[in-house]
CSV table of C-alpha atoms in Angstrom, one decimal:
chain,number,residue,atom,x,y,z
K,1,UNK,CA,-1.5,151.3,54.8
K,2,UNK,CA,1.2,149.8,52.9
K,3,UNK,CA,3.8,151.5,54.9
K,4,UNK,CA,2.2,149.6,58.2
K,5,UNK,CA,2.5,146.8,56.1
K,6,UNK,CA,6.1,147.1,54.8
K,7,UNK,CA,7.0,147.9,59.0
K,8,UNK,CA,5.0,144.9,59.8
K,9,UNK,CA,7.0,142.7,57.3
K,10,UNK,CA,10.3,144.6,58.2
K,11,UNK,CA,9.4,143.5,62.3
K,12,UNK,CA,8.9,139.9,61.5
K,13,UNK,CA,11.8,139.9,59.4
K,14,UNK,CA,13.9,141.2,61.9
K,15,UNK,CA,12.8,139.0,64.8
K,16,UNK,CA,13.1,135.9,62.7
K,17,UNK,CA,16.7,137.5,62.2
K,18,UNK,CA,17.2,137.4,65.8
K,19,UNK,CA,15.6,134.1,66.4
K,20,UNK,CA,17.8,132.6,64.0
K,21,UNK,CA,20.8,134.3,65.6
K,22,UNK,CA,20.0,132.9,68.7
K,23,UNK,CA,19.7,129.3,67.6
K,24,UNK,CA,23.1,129.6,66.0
K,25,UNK,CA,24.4,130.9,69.2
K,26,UNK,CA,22.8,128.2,71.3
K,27,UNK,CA,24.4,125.4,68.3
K,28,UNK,CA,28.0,127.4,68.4
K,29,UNK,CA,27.8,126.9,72.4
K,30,UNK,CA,26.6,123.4,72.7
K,31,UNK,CA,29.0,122.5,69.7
K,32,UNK,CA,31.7,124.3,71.9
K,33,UNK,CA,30.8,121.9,75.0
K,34,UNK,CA,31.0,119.2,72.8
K,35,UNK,CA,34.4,119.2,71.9
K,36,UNK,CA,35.4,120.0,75.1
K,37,UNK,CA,33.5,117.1,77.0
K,38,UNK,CA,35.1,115.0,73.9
K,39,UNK,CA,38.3,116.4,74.4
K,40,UNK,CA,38.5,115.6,78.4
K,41,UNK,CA,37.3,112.0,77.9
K,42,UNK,CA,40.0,111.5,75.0
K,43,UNK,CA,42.6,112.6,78.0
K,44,UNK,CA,40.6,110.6,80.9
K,45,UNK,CA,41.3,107.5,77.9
K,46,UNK,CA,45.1,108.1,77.3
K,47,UNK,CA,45.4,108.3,81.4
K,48,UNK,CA,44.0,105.2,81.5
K,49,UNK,CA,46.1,103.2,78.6
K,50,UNK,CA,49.5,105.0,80.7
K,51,UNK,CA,48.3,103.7,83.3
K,52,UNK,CA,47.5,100.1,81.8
K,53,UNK,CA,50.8,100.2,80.1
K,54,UNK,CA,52.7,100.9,83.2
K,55,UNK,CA,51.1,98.1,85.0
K,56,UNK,CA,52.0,96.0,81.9
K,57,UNK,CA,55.3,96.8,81.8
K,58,UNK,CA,55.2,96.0,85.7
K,59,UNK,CA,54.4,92.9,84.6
K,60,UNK,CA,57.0,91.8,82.5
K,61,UNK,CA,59.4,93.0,84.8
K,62,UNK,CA,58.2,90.6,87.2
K,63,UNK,CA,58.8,87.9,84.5
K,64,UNK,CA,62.3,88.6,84.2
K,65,UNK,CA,63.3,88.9,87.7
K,66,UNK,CA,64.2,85.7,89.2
K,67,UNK,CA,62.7,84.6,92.2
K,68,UNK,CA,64.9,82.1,94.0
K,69,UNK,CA,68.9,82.2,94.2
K,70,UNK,CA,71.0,79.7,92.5
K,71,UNK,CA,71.2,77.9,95.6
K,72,UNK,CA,67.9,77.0,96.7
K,73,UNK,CA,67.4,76.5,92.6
K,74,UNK,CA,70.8,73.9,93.0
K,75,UNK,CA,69.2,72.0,96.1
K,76,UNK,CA,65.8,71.8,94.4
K,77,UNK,CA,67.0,69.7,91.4
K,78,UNK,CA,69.4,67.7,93.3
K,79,UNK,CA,66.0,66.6,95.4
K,80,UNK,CA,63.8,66.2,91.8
K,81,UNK,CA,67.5,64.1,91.4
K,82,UNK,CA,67.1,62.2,94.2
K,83,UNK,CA,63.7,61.4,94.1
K,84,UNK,CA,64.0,60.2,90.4
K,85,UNK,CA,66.2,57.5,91.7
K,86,UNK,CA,64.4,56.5,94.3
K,87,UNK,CA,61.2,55.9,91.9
K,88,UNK,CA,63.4,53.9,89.1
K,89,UNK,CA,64.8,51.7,92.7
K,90,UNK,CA,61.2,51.1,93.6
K,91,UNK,CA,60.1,50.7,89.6
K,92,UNK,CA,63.0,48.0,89.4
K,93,UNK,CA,62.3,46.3,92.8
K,94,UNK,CA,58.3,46.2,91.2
K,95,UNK,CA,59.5,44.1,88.2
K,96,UNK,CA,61.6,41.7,90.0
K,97,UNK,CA,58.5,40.8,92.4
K,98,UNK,CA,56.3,40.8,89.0
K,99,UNK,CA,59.2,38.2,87.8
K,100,UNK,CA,59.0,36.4,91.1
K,101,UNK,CA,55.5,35.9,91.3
K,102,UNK,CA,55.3,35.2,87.7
């Protein structure tokens, strides 16, 4: 009788054993599938900064490139030129009717 017990104690012990074995498996592999999801989103991340970088640095580029030539830039200001003299002609022709109707 105590030999059936000391088996029956020895089985349980033995499946617990292996039921714990099991659940540190199951952790070890989920734990494994962790990192690895954790590791492709940390590269999914960096692919995404590269490519907000390079779009940055697009950017900038655009910033520095000029956009007209120097001749089209030359003709612009002598029309801003013109047209300021035309607006101090008209600004002086306003005061000497102001004067006149004065």
């Amino acid at each position: 009788m105590l030999y059936e017990q000391r088996q029956s104690g020895d089985g349980r012990a033995k499946q617990q054993r292996w039921r714990v074995l099991q659940l540190l498996s199951a952790m070890k592999s989920r734990l494994r599938d962790t990192f690895l999801e954790a590791d492709a989103r940390r590269g999914r991340v960096q692919e995404q900064k590269d490519v907000v970088e390079a779009h940055q640095l697009q950017l900038q580029n655009l910033l520095h490139v000029p956009k007209v030539d120097a001749d089209v830039h030359r003709r612009h200001l002598d029309q801003l030129t013109q047209e300021l003299h035309v607006r101090k002609s008209m600004q002086e022709k306003q005061k000497d009717i102001k004067l006149k109707i004065a």
